[in-house]
Coordinates of C-alpha atoms in Angstrom, one line a residue:
X1 CA 9.7 26.5 39.7
X2 CA 9.3 25.8 43.4
X3 CA 5.5 25.1 43.4
X4 CA 5.4 24.2 47.1
X5 CA 6.1 27.4 49.1
X6 CA 3.7 27.1 52.0
X7 CA 1.8 24.6 54.0
X8 CA -1.3 25.3 51.9
X9 CA 0.7 24.5 48.7
X10 CA 1.8 21.2 50.3
X11 CA -1.9 20.3 50.9
X12 CA -3.0 21.3 47.4
X13 CA -0.3 19.0 45.9
X14 CA -1.2 16.2 48.3
X15 CA 2.2 16.1 50.0
X16 CA 0.3 16.2 53.4
X17 CA -3.0 14.9 54.4
X18 CA -4.4 17.9 56.3
X19 CA -3.4 21.2 58.0
X20 CA -4.1 22.0 61.6
X21 CA -2.9 23.1 65.0
X22 CA -1.7 20.7 67.6
X23 CA -5.0 21.0 69.4
X24 CA -6.8 19.7 66.3
X25 CA -4.4 16.8 66.1
X26 CA -5.4 15.9 69.7
X27 CA -9.1 16.2 68.8
X28 CA -8.6 13.9 65.8
X29 CA -6.9 11.3 68.0
X30 CA -9.6 11.5 70.6
X31 CA -12.6 11.3 68.3
X32 CA -11.4 9.3 65.4
X33 CA -8.7 6.9 66.8
X34 CA -9.4 6.6 70.6
X35 CA -13.1 7.2 71.0
X36 CA -12.4 9.4 74.1
X37 CA -14.6 12.2 75.4
X38 CA -13.5 15.7 74.9
X39 CA -12.5 16.2 78.5
X40 CA -10.5 13.0 78.8
X41 CA -6.7 13.1 78.6
X42 CA -4.7 11.1 76.1
X43 CA -2.1 9.0 77.9
X44 CA 1.0 9.7 75.8
X45 CA 4.1 7.6 76.3
X46 CA 7.6 8.7 75.4
X47 CA 9.4 6.3 73.2
X48 CA 12.2 6.0 75.9
X49 CA 9.6 4.8 78.4
X50 CA 8.1 2.0 76.2
X51 CA 9.9 -0.7 78.3
X52 CA 8.4 0.5 81.5
X53 CA 5.8 -1.8 83.0
X54 CA 3.5 0.9 84.4
X55 CA 2.7 4.5 83.6
X56 CA 2.0 6.6 86.6
X57 CA -0.7 9.2 86.1
X58 CA 0.1 12.8 87.1
X59 CA -1.3 13.5 90.5
X60 CA -3.8 16.4 90.5
X61 CA -4.8 18.7 93.4
X62 CA -8.5 19.1 93.1
X63 CA -11.5 20.4 95.0
X64 CA -10.7 24.1 95.1
X65 CA -11.3 26.9 92.6
X66 CA -8.1 28.1 91.1
X67 CA -7.0 31.1 89.0
X68 CA -3.9 30.1 87.1
X69 CA -1.2 32.7 86.2
X70 CA 1.0 31.5 83.4
X71 CA 4.3 33.4 83.0
X72 CA 5.7 34.1 79.6
X73 CA 9.1 35.9 79.7
X74 CA 11.6 36.5 76.9
X75 CA 11.8 35.7 73.2
X76 CA 9.1 33.5 71.6
X77 CA 10.6 30.4 70.1
X78 CA 9.6 27.0 68.8
X79 CA 9.9 24.1 71.3
X80 CA 10.4 24.2 75.0
X81 CA 10.7 27.3 77.3
X82 CA 13.8 28.2 79.3
X83 CA 14.5 31.1 81.7
X84 CA 14.9 33.5 78.9
X85 CA 12.4 32.3 76.3
X86 CA 8.7 31.4 75.7
X87 CA 8.7 28.1 74.0
X88 CA 5.6 27.4 72.0
X89 CA 5.4 23.8 73.1
X90 CA 5.7 24.5 76.8
X91 CA 3.5 27.6 76.9
X92 CA 0.8 26.0 74.8
X93 CA 0.9 22.9 77.0
X94 CA 0.4 25.0 80.1
X95 CA -2.6 26.8 78.6
X96 CA -4.0 23.4 77.5
X97 CA -3.6 21.9 80.9
X98 CA -5.4 24.9 82.5
X99 CA -8.2 24.6 80.0
X100 CA -8.8 20.9 80.7
X101 CA -8.5 21.3 84.5
X102 CA -12.1 21.8 85.8
X103 CA -10.8 23.3 89.0
X104 CA -9.2 26.2 87.0
X105 CA -11.9 28.8 86.6
X106 CA -9.9 31.5 84.8
X107 CA -6.4 32.1 83.4
X108 CA -4.1 35.1 83.4
X109 CA -1.2 35.3 80.9
X110 CA 1.6 37.4 82.3
X111 CA 3.5 38.5 79.3
X112 CA 6.9 40.2 79.1
X113 CA 8.2 39.7 75.6
X114 CA 9.6 41.6 72.5
X115 CA 8.1 38.8 70.3
X116 CA 9.9 36.2 68.2
X117 CA 9.0 33.4 65.9
X118 CA 5.7 34.2 64.0
X119 CA 4.9 30.5 63.8
X120 CA 5.5 29.9 67.5
X121 CA 3.3 33.0 68.3
X122 CA 0.5 31.6 66.1
X123 CA 0.7 28.2 67.8
X124 CA 0.2 29.9 71.2
X125 CA -2.5 32.2 69.8
X126 CA -4.5 29.1 68.8
X127 CA -4.5 27.7 72.3
X128 CA -5.6 31.0 73.7
X129 CA -8.4 31.2 71.1
X130 CA -9.6 27.7 72.1
X131 CA -9.4 28.3 75.8
X132 CA -11.3 31.6 76.0
X133 CA -14.3 29.7 74.6
X134 CA -14.3 27.6 77.8
X135 CA -13.2 30.0 80.5
X136 CA -12.0 33.6 80.9
X137 CA -8.4 34.4 79.7
X138 CA -6.9 37.7 80.7
X139 CA -3.6 39.1 79.4
X140 CA -1.5 41.0 81.9
X141 CA 1.3 43.0 80.1
X142 CA 4.5 43.7 81.9
X143 CA 7.2 46.1 80.6
X144 CA 6.8 44.9 77.0
X145 CA 4.3 42.8 75.1
X146 CA 5.2 43.7 71.5
X147 CA 4.8 42.0 68.1
X148 CA 4.7 38.3 69.0
X149 CA 4.0 39.3 72.6
X150 CA 0.9 41.1 71.4
X151 CA 0.1 38.2 69.1
X152 CA -0.2 36.0 72.2
X153 CA -2.4 38.6 74.0
X154 CA -4.8 39.7 71.3
X155 CA -7.1 36.7 71.5
X156 CA -7.6 37.1 75.3
X157 CA -11.0 38.3 76.6
X158 CA -9.4 41.3 78.3
X159 CA -5.9 42.9 78.0
X160 CA -4.5 44.8 81.0
X161 CA -1.3 46.8 80.5
X162 CA 0.7 49.5 82.4
X163 CA 0.6 53.0 81.0
X164 CA 4.3 52.6 80.2
X165 CA 4.1 49.1 78.6
X166 CA 5.7 48.9 75.2
X167 CA 3.2 47.1 73.0
X168 CA 1.8 46.9 69.5
X169 CA 4.6 46.5 66.9
X170 CA 2.1 44.5 64.9
X171 CA 4.3 43.5 62.0
X172 CA 6.6 40.7 60.7
X173 CA 9.9 40.5 58.9
X174 CA 12.3 38.0 57.5
X175 CA 16.0 37.9 58.1
X176 CA 18.6 36.2 55.8
X177 CA 22.3 36.4 56.2
X178 CA 24.7 36.6 53.3
X179 CA 28.2 35.9 54.4
X180 CA 29.8 35.4 51.0
X181 CA 32.0 38.5 50.9
X182 CA 32.9 38.1 54.6
X183 CA 34.0 34.5 54.1
X184 CA 35.9 35.2 51.0
X185 CA 37.4 38.6 51.7
X186 CA 38.1 38.4 55.4
X187 CA 38.7 34.6 55.9
X188 CA 39.7 33.4 52.5
X189 CA 37.0 30.7 52.6
X190 CA 35.1 29.9 49.4
X191 CA 32.1 27.6 49.2
X192 CA 31.1 25.0 46.7
X193 CA 27.7 23.4 46.7
X194 CA 25.9 20.4 45.4
X195 CA 22.1 20.7 45.3
X196 CA 19.3 18.3 44.7
X197 CA 17.0 20.9 43.3
X198 CA 17.0 24.5 42.0
X199 CA 15.9 25.9 45.3
X200 CA 17.2 23.3 47.7
X201 CA 19.7 25.7 49.2
X202 CA 17.5 28.8 49.5
X203 CA 18.6 30.9 52.4
X204 CA 22.1 29.6 52.3
X205 CA 24.6 31.7 54.3
X206 CA 27.3 31.4 51.6
X207 CA 25.6 33.1 48.7
X208 CA 23.2 36.0 48.0
X209 CA 19.6 35.1 47.2
X210 CA 18.2 35.6 43.7
X211 CA 15.5 38.1 42.9
X212 CA 13.0 35.2 42.4
X213 CA 13.9 33.8 45.8
X214 CA 13.5 37.2 47.4
X215 CA 10.0 37.4 45.9
X216 CA 9.1 34.0 47.3
X217 CA 10.2 35.0 50.8
X218 CA 8.6 38.4 50.6
X219 CA 5.3 36.8 49.6
X220 CA 5.4 34.5 52.7
X221 CA 6.2 37.5 54.9
X222 CA 3.1 39.4 53.5
X223 CA 0.9 36.3 53.9
X224 CA 1.8 36.0 57.6
X225 CA 1.4 39.8 58.1
X226 CA -2.1 39.6 56.6
X227 CA -2.9 36.7 59.0
X228 CA -1.5 38.6 62.0
X229 CA -3.5 41.8 61.3
X230 CA -6.7 39.9 60.5
X231 CA -6.6 38.0 63.7
X232 CA -5.7 41.1 65.7
X233 CA -8.7 43.0 64.1
X234 CA -11.0 40.1 65.0
X235 CA -9.7 39.8 68.5
X236 CA -10.0 43.5 69.3
X237 CA -13.2 43.9 67.3
X238 CA -11.6 46.6 65.1
X239 CA -12.1 46.8 61.3
X240 CA -9.3 45.2 59.3
X241 CA -8.8 48.4 57.4
X242 CA -8.3 50.4 60.6
X243 CA -5.9 47.8 62.0
X244 CA -3.8 47.7 58.8
X245 CA -3.8 51.4 57.9
X246 CA -3.7 53.1 61.3
X247 CA -2.5 50.7 64.0
X248 CA -0.3 48.0 62.5
X249 CA 2.6 48.2 60.0
X250 CA 5.0 47.7 62.9
X251 CA 4.0 50.8 64.8
X252 CA 5.0 50.8 68.5
X253 CA 2.7 52.2 71.2
X254 CA 2.9 53.0 74.8
X255 CA 0.2 51.5 77.1
X256 CA -1.6 54.8 77.1
X257 CA -1.6 55.1 73.3
X258 CA -2.6 51.4 73.0
X259 CA -5.6 52.0 75.2
X260 CA -6.7 55.0 73.2
X261 CA -6.4 52.9 70.1
X262 CA -8.4 50.0 71.7
X263 CA -5.4 47.6 71.5
X264 CA -5.7 47.1 75.3
X265 CA -8.7 47.4 77.6
X266 CA -7.3 49.0 80.8
X267 CA -4.4 49.7 83.1
X268 CA -3.3 47.7 86.1
X269 CA -0.8 45.3 87.6
X270 CA -0.8 41.5 87.9
X271 CA -3.0 41.6 91.0
X272 CA -5.6 43.7 89.1
X273 CA -5.6 41.3 86.2
X274 CA -6.1 38.3 88.6
X275 CA -9.1 40.2 90.2
X276 CA -10.6 40.9 86.8
X277 CA -10.2 37.2 85.8
X278 CA -11.9 36.1 89.1
X279 CA -14.8 38.5 88.6
X280 CA -15.3 37.3 85.0
X281 CA -15.4 33.7 86.3
X282 CA -17.8 34.7 89.2
X283 CA -15.3 33.5 91.8
X284 CA -15.2 35.2 95.2
X285 CA -13.0 32.6 96.9
X286 CA -10.1 31.1 95.0
X287 CA -6.5 30.0 95.1
X288 CA -4.0 31.7 92.8
X289 CA -1.6 29.2 91.2
X290 CA 1.5 30.2 89.3
X291 CA 2.7 28.1 86.3
X292 CA 5.1 26.8 85.2
X293 CA 6.0 25.6 88.7
X294 CA 9.5 26.7 89.7
X295 CA 12.0 23.9 90.4
X296 CA 13.7 24.7 93.7
X297 CA 16.1 21.8 94.1
X298 CA 19.6 22.7 95.4
X299 CA 21.2 21.7 92.1
X300 CA 18.8 23.9 90.1
X301 CA 19.4 26.9 92.4
X302 CA 23.2 26.4 92.2
X303 CA 23.1 26.3 88.4
X304 CA 20.9 29.3 88.2
X305 CA 23.1 31.2 90.5
X306 CA 26.2 30.3 88.4
X307 CA 24.5 31.5 85.2
X308 CA 23.5 34.8 86.9
X309 CA 27.1 35.3 88.1
X310 CA 28.5 34.6 84.7
X311 CA 26.0 37.0 83.1
X312 CA 27.0 39.7 85.6
X313 CA 30.7 39.2 84.9
X314 CA 30.2 39.4 81.1
X315 CA 28.0 42.5 81.5
X316 CA 30.6 44.2 83.7
X317 CA 33.4 43.5 81.3
X318 CA 31.5 44.5 78.1
X319 CA 29.7 47.6 79.6
X320 CA 27.8 49.4 76.9
X321 CA 28.6 46.6 74.4
X322 CA 26.7 44.0 76.4
X323 CA 23.3 44.5 74.5
X324 CA 25.2 44.0 71.2
X325 CA 26.7 40.8 72.6
X326 CA 23.3 39.5 73.6
X327 CA 21.9 40.4 70.1
X328 CA 24.7 38.4 68.4
X329 CA 24.2 35.5 70.8
X330 CA 20.6 35.3 69.9
X331 CA 21.0 35.8 66.2
X332 CA 21.0 32.0 65.5
X333 CA 17.4 31.8 66.9
X334 CA 16.0 34.1 64.2
X335 CA 14.7 31.2 62.2
X336 CA 11.8 31.8 59.8
X337 CA 9.5 34.8 59.6
X338 CA 9.8 36.9 62.8
X339 CA 7.0 38.7 64.7
X340 CA 9.5 40.7 66.8
X341 CA 10.1 44.3 67.7
X342 CA 12.9 45.2 65.2
X343 CA 15.3 46.8 67.7
X344 CA 16.7 46.3 71.1
X345 CA 15.8 48.6 74.0
X346 CA 18.6 49.5 76.3
X347 CA 17.3 50.6 79.7
X348 CA 19.9 52.3 81.8

């Protein structure tokens, strides 16, 4: 009867030893396995580098107070970031690096995102939550910081938006594709299956889900929504009831409405957010550093220029259908429960 449906179930049935965020894994390694101090770095080695005779430590520029701006642009996804996405691994690593660097006195998260994976958003949220206990963290919202984009921001000490920022959309949903009729009626393709268990092919593209499977997925969506709204209420010091009944449920707000509803603290651009972060850290003289660092090699610039030209050509040919093309192109990234604004905005 599919007893294990979540990470908590796996723990209850002793399929895993413990549950925790990546930061908690690092703490466990430092304290229990390596006897390192909290501010010491673990020297990880890639398995491909095991044959190297020496490991060069990363050189660090020190001796000057820094305010770090960490950019997050695009859909929120598991793994590493690229030009059009916020990868939970990359973004969390940048925040963690800033937290451990004593020269970094405050952090500004510059967010422009419609959201994405609920799990990836939660992983980043945890790093923000840990970091604000050590040094100020300010969110600077750009055109959009909605759903998962708000999830990242809501743990920050202060949230600065533009009056026209699209934000809120505190909600989650799940997406499952059923291509059975399309495959059979349009392409003449039928699918047979061999399964190792009653629910081993749950979410299969080639068949509709059963009512029981739908209930399983719906329960997980509701669990993640409860977690999202609880953390949002705590981060913004709003009652859970107000958050769930009046502000959440996927409602989308402008920056002005968000400020009136206490979802953001004030208005301003990135420079204003940096100034606020510096004031919170009592820093009058400081260097502003932008992460992740941009690679400016000739090859990187050439590839980026080629990608931009290709994108312009496709956009020119497709015209008004280009947003639809981009949506279809990104459909395969909608894995798991999504904390994402549930429509595409077309700005002309």
